[in-house]
């Protein structure tokens, strides 16, 4: 999601960037693929990029859109092959986030399926009725998908996966939400508003639908960092221990730690961690051991290892390290860590590469091993399949999703066929 304000990002403002986007292909089509997956309470991924988000067009978040129905069946890309789909077994669901309010954008949440053996993606349709769904997450029970509506009047939407029904949309009270995650207990949806620098909590009922927000916190301290016009909340996630919620704010160079009251759905701040001035922290990913996390700093093109103390929620941010980029302008987007904690990957926008790190000392150290071309333009988000065997990269400017096989022994990435065409691809969520 996010990227800085109009001041940073190489002088490329949000409006100018999206005006410059070309058409990236047709929207997805076909019947939905369904597979419930447990233990996916919080999925990191689609953050706003250096170019920012599209502006809203006066919709009224909070009103529930009508239930959506499957879109007309029409092939989306050369990767869609009904014959191959019939021959494949064990296909897994893949959901795709996009922008709907830009030229060449999508028509809603893309529905697809992927072959765990080959990595091949097949288009399966579109969930319409969701505007600018730039980031996605799924409930722990696998039945409900949640999407931000990254617009001036921000909102979050719930979609029942069994029949693609939009269960409703709720206002975040802020602007341009770019990230959301489900609290591990499944009762609360957490979202981050980039434009207003705020974080919001919504209750989730037994059907997966969202209730009216129970809390909204604006990051009014500390002061904005160099080149920033205010706070820009870029991510909100729950630590592996489940005891604390962390919010990464690019605009103030701060990671906020909160305790979530599981009864009232309110957030209480317990700690702040500060990066170097002007680092522009964007995305945090935890090591599975739960004592360390890896921070991507968008503005100064660095990463950092962070120590985390579960008893207090305090995060200690280490010194800057290389992203492996070799181009003059690069905006690291996000980390993905293998399930066994042996390797970490970083999406580099501008350099258009994926950096590979060896994770050492039980998570306390990252060692850069090298980079590989992503095979697309501006990889805004990456995600590993649940078993860690495949890595998906959503390439915003080329409108493609690249798939890589992950070598479990070495962590090396090898391209799995040609990229899949998806309009303004900004998030890929494999289940």
Short mmCIF file of N, CA and C in Angstrom, two decimals, residues 230-391:
data_model
loop_
_atom_site.label_atom_id
_atom_site.label_comp_id
_atom_site.label_asym_id
_atom_site.label_seq_id
_atom_site.Cartn_x
_atom_site.Cartn_y
_atom_site.Cartn_z
N UNK A 230 2.11 14.47 7.11
CA UNK A 230 1.29 14.00 8.21
C UNK A 230 1.49 12.52 8.42
N UNK A 231 0.74 11.92 9.33
CA UNK A 231 0.85 10.47 9.56
C UNK A 231 0.29 9.69 8.37
N UNK A 232 0.83 8.51 8.13
CA UNK A 232 0.36 7.65 7.05
C UNK A 232 0.43 6.20 7.53
N UNK A 233 -0.63 5.75 8.17
CA UNK A 233 -0.68 4.36 8.65
C UNK A 233 -0.70 3.42 7.45
N UNK A 234 0.29 2.52 7.42
CA UNK A 234 0.48 1.69 6.24
C UNK A 234 0.17 0.22 6.47
N UNK A 235 0.15 -0.21 7.71
CA UNK A 235 -0.08 -1.63 8.00
C UNK A 235 -0.53 -1.77 9.44
N UNK A 236 -1.38 -2.79 9.69
CA UNK A 236 -1.75 -3.14 11.05
C UNK A 236 -1.85 -4.66 11.13
N UNK A 237 -1.17 -5.25 12.10
CA UNK A 237 -1.14 -6.70 12.23
C UNK A 237 -1.01 -7.09 13.69
N UNK A 238 -1.36 -8.33 13.99
CA UNK A 238 -1.24 -8.86 15.34
C UNK A 238 0.05 -9.64 15.47
N UNK A 239 0.79 -9.44 16.55
CA UNK A 239 2.02 -10.18 16.79
C UNK A 239 1.70 -11.67 16.96
N UNK A 240 2.67 -12.55 16.69
CA UNK A 240 2.42 -14.00 16.77
C UNK A 240 1.90 -14.47 18.13
N UNK A 241 2.28 -13.79 19.20
CA UNK A 241 1.79 -14.20 20.52
C UNK A 241 0.34 -13.84 20.73
N UNK A 242 -0.23 -13.01 19.87
CA UNK A 242 -1.63 -12.62 19.98
C UNK A 242 -1.92 -11.56 21.01
N UNK A 243 -0.90 -11.12 21.73
CA UNK A 243 -1.13 -10.19 22.82
C UNK A 243 -1.10 -8.73 22.42
N UNK A 244 -0.50 -8.42 21.29
CA UNK A 244 -0.36 -7.03 20.88
C UNK A 244 -0.65 -6.85 19.40
N UNK A 245 -1.11 -5.64 19.08
CA UNK A 245 -1.37 -5.23 17.70
C UNK A 245 -0.36 -4.14 17.35
N UNK A 246 0.30 -4.27 16.19
CA UNK A 246 1.31 -3.30 15.78
C UNK A 246 0.85 -2.57 14.52
N UNK A 247 1.04 -1.25 14.51
CA UNK A 247 0.68 -0.43 13.36
C UNK A 247 1.91 0.31 12.87
N UNK A 248 2.22 0.16 11.59
CA UNK A 248 3.39 0.78 10.99
C UNK A 248 2.95 2.08 10.32
N UNK A 249 3.58 3.20 10.70
CA UNK A 249 3.22 4.50 10.15
C UNK A 249 4.39 5.10 9.39
N UNK A 250 4.24 5.19 8.07
CA UNK A 250 5.29 5.70 7.20
C UNK A 250 5.52 7.19 7.43
N UNK A 251 4.45 7.94 7.67
CA UNK A 251 4.55 9.38 7.76
C UNK A 251 5.29 9.89 8.98
N UNK A 252 5.25 9.12 10.08
CA UNK A 252 5.88 9.56 11.33
C UNK A 252 7.09 8.71 11.70
N UNK A 253 7.51 7.80 10.81
CA UNK A 253 8.67 6.95 11.08
C UNK A 253 8.52 6.18 12.39
N UNK A 254 7.32 5.62 12.60
CA UNK A 254 7.00 5.01 13.89
C UNK A 254 6.25 3.69 13.71
N UNK A 255 6.55 2.75 14.59
CA UNK A 255 5.72 1.55 14.74
C UNK A 255 5.04 1.65 16.10
N UNK A 256 3.71 1.70 16.10
CA UNK A 256 2.92 1.81 17.33
C UNK A 256 2.53 0.41 17.79
N UNK A 257 2.60 0.16 19.09
CA UNK A 257 2.12 -1.10 19.66
C UNK A 257 0.90 -0.83 20.52
N UNK A 258 -0.16 -1.62 20.29
CA UNK A 258 -1.42 -1.49 21.03
C UNK A 258 -1.78 -2.80 21.69
N UNK A 259 -2.57 -2.70 22.74
CA UNK A 259 -3.31 -3.84 23.25
C UNK A 259 -4.75 -3.71 22.80
N UNK A 260 -5.30 -4.78 22.27
CA UNK A 260 -6.70 -4.80 21.85
C UNK A 260 -7.55 -5.40 22.95
N UNK A 261 -8.52 -4.65 23.44
CA UNK A 261 -9.47 -5.17 24.42
C UNK A 261 -10.43 -6.09 23.68
N UNK A 262 -10.35 -7.38 23.96
CA UNK A 262 -11.13 -8.36 23.22
C UNK A 262 -12.62 -8.29 23.53
N UNK A 263 -12.96 -7.59 24.58
CA UNK A 263 -14.37 -7.44 24.91
C UNK A 263 -15.01 -6.24 24.25
N UNK A 264 -14.30 -5.11 24.26
CA UNK A 264 -14.87 -3.87 23.75
C UNK A 264 -14.40 -3.51 22.34
N UNK A 265 -13.31 -4.13 21.87
CA UNK A 265 -12.78 -3.80 20.56
C UNK A 265 -12.12 -2.45 20.51
N UNK A 266 -11.49 -2.06 21.60
CA UNK A 266 -10.78 -0.78 21.65
C UNK A 266 -9.27 -1.02 21.76
N UNK A 267 -8.50 -0.04 21.27
CA UNK A 267 -7.05 -0.13 21.25
C UNK A 267 -6.45 0.80 22.30
N UNK A 268 -5.48 0.28 23.05
CA UNK A 268 -4.74 1.10 24.01
C UNK A 268 -3.26 1.04 23.69
N UNK A 269 -2.65 2.19 23.42
CA UNK A 269 -1.24 2.20 23.04
C UNK A 269 -0.36 1.90 24.24
N UNK A 270 0.64 1.03 24.03
CA UNK A 270 1.56 0.66 25.10
C UNK A 270 3.01 0.98 24.78
N UNK A 271 3.34 1.21 23.50
CA UNK A 271 4.74 1.49 23.16
C UNK A 271 4.82 2.09 21.77
N UNK A 272 5.94 2.77 21.51
CA UNK A 272 6.29 3.26 20.19
C UNK A 272 7.74 2.92 19.90
N UNK A 273 8.01 2.59 18.64
CA UNK A 273 9.38 2.37 18.19
C UNK A 273 9.62 3.29 17.01
N UNK A 274 10.79 3.93 16.97
CA UNK A 274 11.06 4.93 15.95
C UNK A 274 12.23 4.52 15.07
N UNK A 275 12.04 4.67 13.76
CA UNK A 275 13.12 4.42 12.82
C UNK A 275 14.00 5.67 12.72
N UNK A 276 15.02 5.60 11.89
CA UNK A 276 15.78 6.80 11.57
C UNK A 276 14.85 7.81 10.91
N UNK A 277 15.04 9.10 11.14
CA UNK A 277 14.21 10.11 10.48
C UNK A 277 14.27 9.95 8.96
N UNK A 278 13.09 9.92 8.35
CA UNK A 278 13.00 9.82 6.90
C UNK A 278 13.08 8.41 6.35
N UNK A 279 13.12 7.39 7.22
CA UNK A 279 13.18 6.02 6.72
C UNK A 279 11.89 5.62 6.03
N UNK A 280 10.75 6.08 6.54
CA UNK A 280 9.46 5.75 5.92
C UNK A 280 9.10 4.29 6.03
N UNK A 281 8.94 3.75 7.27
CA UNK A 281 8.60 2.33 7.42
C UNK A 281 7.24 2.01 6.79
N UNK A 282 7.22 0.90 6.08
CA UNK A 282 6.02 0.54 5.32
C UNK A 282 5.40 -0.79 5.75
N UNK A 283 6.24 -1.79 5.96
CA UNK A 283 5.70 -3.13 6.16
C UNK A 283 6.58 -3.93 7.10
N UNK A 284 5.93 -4.65 8.01
CA UNK A 284 6.60 -5.47 9.02
C UNK A 284 6.16 -6.93 8.86
N UNK A 285 7.11 -7.86 8.89
CA UNK A 285 6.78 -9.29 8.83
C UNK A 285 7.52 -10.01 9.95
N UNK A 286 6.80 -10.82 10.71
CA UNK A 286 7.38 -11.53 11.84
C UNK A 286 8.03 -12.83 11.42
N UNK A 287 9.11 -13.17 12.10
CA UNK A 287 9.68 -14.50 12.04
C UNK A 287 8.75 -15.43 12.81
N UNK A 288 8.57 -16.69 12.38
CA UNK A 288 7.63 -17.59 13.08
C UNK A 288 7.99 -17.83 14.53
N UNK A 289 9.24 -17.60 14.93
CA UNK A 289 9.61 -17.75 16.34
C UNK A 289 8.98 -16.69 17.23
N UNK A 290 8.53 -15.59 16.63
CA UNK A 290 7.80 -14.57 17.38
C UNK A 290 8.64 -13.56 18.14
N UNK A 291 9.97 -13.65 18.08
CA UNK A 291 10.82 -12.72 18.82
C UNK A 291 11.51 -11.69 17.93
N UNK A 292 11.40 -11.87 16.61
CA UNK A 292 12.03 -10.94 15.67
C UNK A 292 11.08 -10.66 14.52
N UNK A 293 11.26 -9.48 13.93
CA UNK A 293 10.47 -9.09 12.76
C UNK A 293 11.36 -8.30 11.82
N UNK A 294 10.92 -8.19 10.57
CA UNK A 294 11.72 -7.54 9.53
C UNK A 294 10.92 -6.39 8.94
N UNK A 295 11.56 -5.22 8.90
CA UNK A 295 10.87 -3.99 8.54
C UNK A 295 11.39 -3.47 7.20
N UNK A 296 10.48 -3.21 6.26
CA UNK A 296 10.84 -2.60 4.99
C UNK A 296 10.62 -1.09 5.09
N UNK A 297 11.67 -0.33 4.85
CA UNK A 297 11.60 1.13 4.89
C UNK A 297 11.53 1.67 3.47
N UNK A 298 10.36 2.18 3.12
CA UNK A 298 10.11 2.57 1.74
C UNK A 298 10.91 3.79 1.30
N UNK A 299 11.00 4.79 2.15
CA UNK A 299 11.53 6.07 1.70
C UNK A 299 13.05 6.06 1.52
N UNK A 300 13.78 5.43 2.44
CA UNK A 300 15.25 5.46 2.32
C UNK A 300 15.83 4.17 1.74
N UNK A 301 14.97 3.28 1.24
CA UNK A 301 15.42 2.07 0.54
C UNK A 301 16.33 1.21 1.42
N UNK A 302 15.84 0.90 2.63
CA UNK A 302 16.58 0.03 3.55
C UNK A 302 15.63 -0.97 4.19
N UNK A 303 16.20 -1.95 4.87
CA UNK A 303 15.43 -2.86 5.72
C UNK A 303 16.10 -2.89 7.09
N UNK A 304 15.37 -3.41 8.08
CA UNK A 304 15.92 -3.50 9.43
C UNK A 304 15.38 -4.72 10.13
N UNK A 305 16.21 -5.33 10.96
CA UNK A 305 15.77 -6.42 11.85
C UNK A 305 15.30 -5.79 13.15
N UNK A 306 14.15 -6.23 13.62
CA UNK A 306 13.57 -5.69 14.86
C UNK A 306 13.45 -6.80 15.90
N UNK A 307 13.81 -6.50 17.13
CA UNK A 307 13.60 -7.43 18.24
C UNK A 307 12.25 -7.10 18.88
N UNK A 308 11.49 -8.14 19.20
CA UNK A 308 10.15 -7.96 19.78
C UNK A 308 10.07 -8.65 21.12
N UNK A 309 9.53 -7.95 22.12
CA UNK A 309 9.36 -8.51 23.46
C UNK A 309 7.88 -8.77 23.70
N UNK A 310 7.45 -10.04 23.69
CA UNK A 310 6.03 -10.34 23.83
C UNK A 310 5.40 -9.85 25.14
N UNK A 311 6.15 -9.82 26.21
CA UNK A 311 5.55 -9.43 27.50
C UNK A 311 5.13 -7.97 27.53
N UNK A 312 5.84 -7.12 26.81
CA UNK A 312 5.53 -5.69 26.82
C UNK A 312 5.04 -5.16 25.48
N UNK A 313 5.26 -5.91 24.42
CA UNK A 313 4.91 -5.43 23.09
C UNK A 313 5.93 -4.47 22.51
N UNK A 314 7.03 -4.28 23.20
CA UNK A 314 8.01 -3.31 22.75
C UNK A 314 8.83 -3.86 21.59
N UNK A 315 9.00 -3.01 20.58
CA UNK A 315 9.80 -3.36 19.40
C UNK A 315 11.07 -2.52 19.42
N UNK A 316 12.21 -3.15 19.17
CA UNK A 316 13.49 -2.44 19.08
C UNK A 316 14.00 -2.57 17.65
N UNK A 317 14.14 -1.45 16.96
CA UNK A 317 14.48 -1.46 15.54
C UNK A 317 15.99 -1.38 15.37
N UNK A 318 16.55 -2.33 14.63
CA UNK A 318 18.00 -2.38 14.40
C UNK A 318 18.44 -1.42 13.31
N UNK A 319 19.72 -1.49 12.97
CA UNK A 319 20.31 -0.59 12.00
C UNK A 319 19.89 -0.91 10.58
N UNK A 320 20.08 0.05 9.65
CA UNK A 320 19.67 -0.15 8.26
C UNK A 320 20.54 -1.17 7.54
N UNK A 321 19.90 -1.95 6.67
CA UNK A 321 20.59 -2.93 5.84
C UNK A 321 20.16 -2.76 4.40
N UNK A 322 20.92 -3.36 3.50
CA UNK A 322 20.68 -3.22 2.07
C UNK A 322 19.45 -4.00 1.61
N UNK A 323 18.77 -3.43 0.61
CA UNK A 323 17.67 -4.12 -0.06
C UNK A 323 18.16 -4.91 -1.26
N UNK A 324 19.43 -4.75 -1.60
CA UNK A 324 19.97 -5.40 -2.78
C UNK A 324 19.71 -4.66 -4.07
N UNK A 325 19.06 -3.51 -4.00
CA UNK A 325 18.73 -2.77 -5.22
C UNK A 325 19.98 -2.14 -5.82
N UNK A 326 19.98 -2.04 -7.13
CA UNK A 326 21.11 -1.43 -7.83
C UNK A 326 20.68 -0.25 -8.68
N UNK A 327 19.38 0.03 -8.73
CA UNK A 327 18.89 1.17 -9.50
C UNK A 327 18.94 2.43 -8.65
N UNK A 328 18.81 3.58 -9.30
CA UNK A 328 18.87 4.84 -8.57
C UNK A 328 17.66 5.09 -7.70
N UNK A 329 16.51 4.59 -8.10
CA UNK A 329 15.27 4.82 -7.35
C UNK A 329 14.61 3.48 -7.06
N UNK A 330 14.43 3.18 -5.78
CA UNK A 330 13.81 1.91 -5.40
C UNK A 330 12.99 2.11 -4.14
N UNK A 331 11.79 1.49 -4.11
CA UNK A 331 10.92 1.57 -2.97
C UNK A 331 10.59 0.16 -2.47
N UNK A 332 11.30 -0.33 -1.47
CA UNK A 332 10.98 -1.67 -0.97
C UNK A 332 9.54 -1.72 -0.48
N UNK A 333 8.85 -2.78 -0.83
CA UNK A 333 7.42 -2.86 -0.55
C UNK A 333 7.10 -3.70 0.68
N UNK A 334 7.51 -4.98 0.66
CA UNK A 334 7.16 -5.81 1.80
C UNK A 334 7.99 -7.08 1.86
N UNK A 335 8.01 -7.64 3.06
CA UNK A 335 8.69 -8.90 3.31
C UNK A 335 7.70 -10.07 3.30
N UNK A 336 8.22 -11.25 2.97
CA UNK A 336 7.54 -12.51 3.20
C UNK A 336 8.56 -13.47 3.79
N UNK A 337 8.18 -14.20 4.83
CA UNK A 337 9.08 -15.11 5.53
C UNK A 337 8.56 -16.54 5.37
N UNK A 338 9.46 -17.47 5.04
CA UNK A 338 9.05 -18.85 4.85
C UNK A 338 8.50 -19.43 6.15
N UNK A 339 7.57 -20.39 6.05
CA UNK A 339 6.96 -20.96 7.27
C UNK A 339 7.97 -21.53 8.26
N UNK A 340 9.11 -22.05 7.75
CA UNK A 340 10.11 -22.60 8.67
C UNK A 340 11.07 -21.53 9.19
N UNK A 341 10.91 -20.29 8.73
CA UNK A 341 11.73 -19.19 9.22
C UNK A 341 13.15 -19.18 8.69
N UNK A 342 13.44 -19.95 7.65
CA UNK A 342 14.81 -20.05 7.15
C UNK A 342 15.18 -18.95 6.17
N UNK A 343 14.20 -18.42 5.45
CA UNK A 343 14.48 -17.42 4.42
C UNK A 343 13.43 -16.32 4.46
N UNK A 344 13.85 -15.15 4.01
CA UNK A 344 12.94 -14.01 3.88
C UNK A 344 13.12 -13.41 2.50
N UNK A 345 12.02 -12.87 1.95
CA UNK A 345 12.05 -12.27 0.62
C UNK A 345 11.50 -10.85 0.71
N UNK A 346 12.02 -9.99 -0.14
CA UNK A 346 11.63 -8.59 -0.16
C UNK A 346 11.30 -8.18 -1.59
N UNK A 347 10.16 -7.50 -1.75
CA UNK A 347 9.78 -6.96 -3.06
C UNK A 347 10.37 -5.58 -3.23
N UNK A 348 11.12 -5.38 -4.31
CA UNK A 348 11.76 -4.10 -4.63
C UNK A 348 11.07 -3.47 -5.83
N UNK A 349 10.37 -2.36 -5.61
CA UNK A 349 9.72 -1.62 -6.68
C UNK A 349 10.68 -0.56 -7.21
N UNK A 350 10.86 -0.55 -8.50
CA UNK A 350 11.85 0.33 -9.11
C UNK A 350 13.01 -0.51 -9.60
N UNK A 351 13.63 -1.23 -8.69
CA UNK A 351 14.64 -2.22 -9.07
C UNK A 351 13.96 -3.42 -9.74
N UNK A 352 12.68 -3.62 -9.41
CA UNK A 352 11.87 -4.71 -9.97
C UNK A 352 12.53 -6.07 -9.77
N UNK A 353 12.93 -6.30 -8.53
CA UNK A 353 13.55 -7.57 -8.16
C UNK A 353 12.95 -8.09 -6.88
N UNK A 354 13.26 -9.35 -6.59
CA UNK A 354 12.96 -9.96 -5.31
C UNK A 354 14.29 -10.26 -4.63
N UNK A 355 14.50 -9.69 -3.46
CA UNK A 355 15.71 -9.96 -2.70
C UNK A 355 15.50 -11.19 -1.83
N UNK A 356 16.55 -12.00 -1.72
CA UNK A 356 16.49 -13.22 -0.91
C UNK A 356 17.49 -13.09 0.24
N UNK A 357 17.01 -13.35 1.44
CA UNK A 357 17.84 -13.27 2.64
C UNK A 357 17.86 -14.62 3.36
N UNK A 358 19.01 -15.00 3.86
CA UNK A 358 19.09 -16.12 4.80
C UNK A 358 18.78 -15.56 6.19
N UNK A 359 17.93 -16.25 6.92
CA UNK A 359 17.59 -15.84 8.28
C UNK A 359 18.47 -16.64 9.24
N UNK A 360 19.23 -15.96 10.04
CA UNK A 360 20.21 -16.61 10.91
C UNK A 360 19.98 -16.24 12.37
N UNK A 361 20.69 -16.96 13.25
CA UNK A 361 20.65 -16.70 14.70
C UNK A 361 19.22 -16.70 15.22
N UNK A 362 18.45 -17.72 14.84
CA UNK A 362 17.08 -17.91 15.32
C UNK A 362 16.19 -16.71 15.00
N UNK A 363 16.52 -16.02 13.91
CA UNK A 363 15.70 -14.89 13.47
C UNK A 363 16.33 -13.54 13.72
N UNK A 364 17.42 -13.49 14.46
CA UNK A 364 18.02 -12.21 14.85
C UNK A 364 18.85 -11.56 13.76
N UNK A 365 19.12 -12.28 12.66
CA UNK A 365 20.01 -11.75 11.65
C UNK A 365 19.49 -12.05 10.26
N UNK A 366 19.63 -11.07 9.34
CA UNK A 366 19.35 -11.27 7.93
C UNK A 366 20.66 -11.15 7.15
N UNK A 367 20.88 -12.10 6.23
CA UNK A 367 22.05 -12.04 5.37
C UNK A 367 21.59 -12.05 3.92
N UNK A 368 21.88 -10.96 3.21
CA UNK A 368 21.44 -10.84 1.82
C UNK A 368 22.18 -11.84 0.95
N UNK A 369 21.43 -12.66 0.23
CA UNK A 369 22.01 -13.67 -0.65
C UNK A 369 22.01 -13.24 -2.11
N UNK A 370 21.17 -12.30 -2.47
CA UNK A 370 21.11 -11.85 -3.85
C UNK A 370 19.69 -11.48 -4.24
N UNK A 371 19.51 -11.14 -5.52
CA UNK A 371 18.20 -10.76 -6.05
C UNK A 371 17.93 -11.49 -7.35
N UNK A 372 16.65 -11.60 -7.70
CA UNK A 372 16.25 -12.14 -8.99
C UNK A 372 15.23 -11.18 -9.61
N UNK A 373 15.22 -11.04 -10.95
CA UNK A 373 14.21 -10.20 -11.60
C UNK A 373 12.82 -10.75 -11.31
N UNK A 374 11.87 -9.84 -11.06
CA UNK A 374 10.53 -10.28 -10.72
C UNK A 374 9.73 -10.67 -11.96
N UNK A 375 10.20 -10.23 -13.14
CA UNK A 375 9.46 -10.57 -14.35
C UNK A 375 8.25 -9.70 -14.57
N UNK A 376 8.22 -8.53 -13.94
CA UNK A 376 7.12 -7.59 -14.08
C UNK A 376 7.59 -6.21 -13.67
N UNK A 377 6.66 -5.27 -13.64
CA UNK A 377 6.99 -3.88 -13.35
C UNK A 377 6.32 -3.44 -12.06
N UNK A 378 7.11 -3.04 -11.07
CA UNK A 378 6.65 -2.46 -9.80
C UNK A 378 5.93 -3.49 -8.93
N UNK A 379 6.68 -4.47 -8.39
CA UNK A 379 6.06 -5.49 -7.53
C UNK A 379 5.62 -4.91 -6.20
N UNK A 380 4.36 -4.64 -6.09
CA UNK A 380 3.84 -3.93 -4.92
C UNK A 380 3.64 -4.84 -3.72
N UNK A 381 3.37 -6.11 -3.97
CA UNK A 381 3.06 -7.03 -2.87
C UNK A 381 3.52 -8.43 -3.24
N UNK A 382 3.96 -9.18 -2.24
CA UNK A 382 4.32 -10.58 -2.43
C UNK A 382 3.67 -11.42 -1.35
N UNK A 383 3.43 -12.69 -1.65
CA UNK A 383 2.84 -13.60 -0.67
C UNK A 383 3.29 -15.01 -0.98
N UNK A 384 3.54 -15.78 0.06
CA UNK A 384 3.87 -17.19 -0.08
C UNK A 384 2.60 -18.03 0.02
N UNK A 385 2.56 -19.14 -0.71
CA UNK A 385 1.47 -20.10 -0.52
C UNK A 385 1.56 -20.65 0.90
N UNK A 386 0.46 -21.17 1.46
CA UNK A 386 0.49 -21.62 2.85
C UNK A 386 1.60 -22.60 3.19
N UNK A 387 1.99 -23.45 2.23
CA UNK A 387 3.06 -24.42 2.51
C UNK A 387 4.44 -23.86 2.19
N UNK A 388 4.49 -22.63 1.68
CA UNK A 388 5.77 -21.99 1.41
C UNK A 388 6.45 -22.44 0.12
N UNK A 389 5.78 -23.23 -0.70
CA UNK A 389 6.43 -23.77 -1.90
C UNK A 389 6.37 -22.83 -3.09
N UNK A 390 5.47 -21.86 -3.07
CA UNK A 390 5.32 -20.91 -4.15
C UNK A 390 5.31 -19.49 -3.61
N UNK A 391 5.85 -18.56 -4.39
CA UNK A 391 5.80 -17.15 -4.05
C UNK A 391 5.11 -16.41 -5.18
#
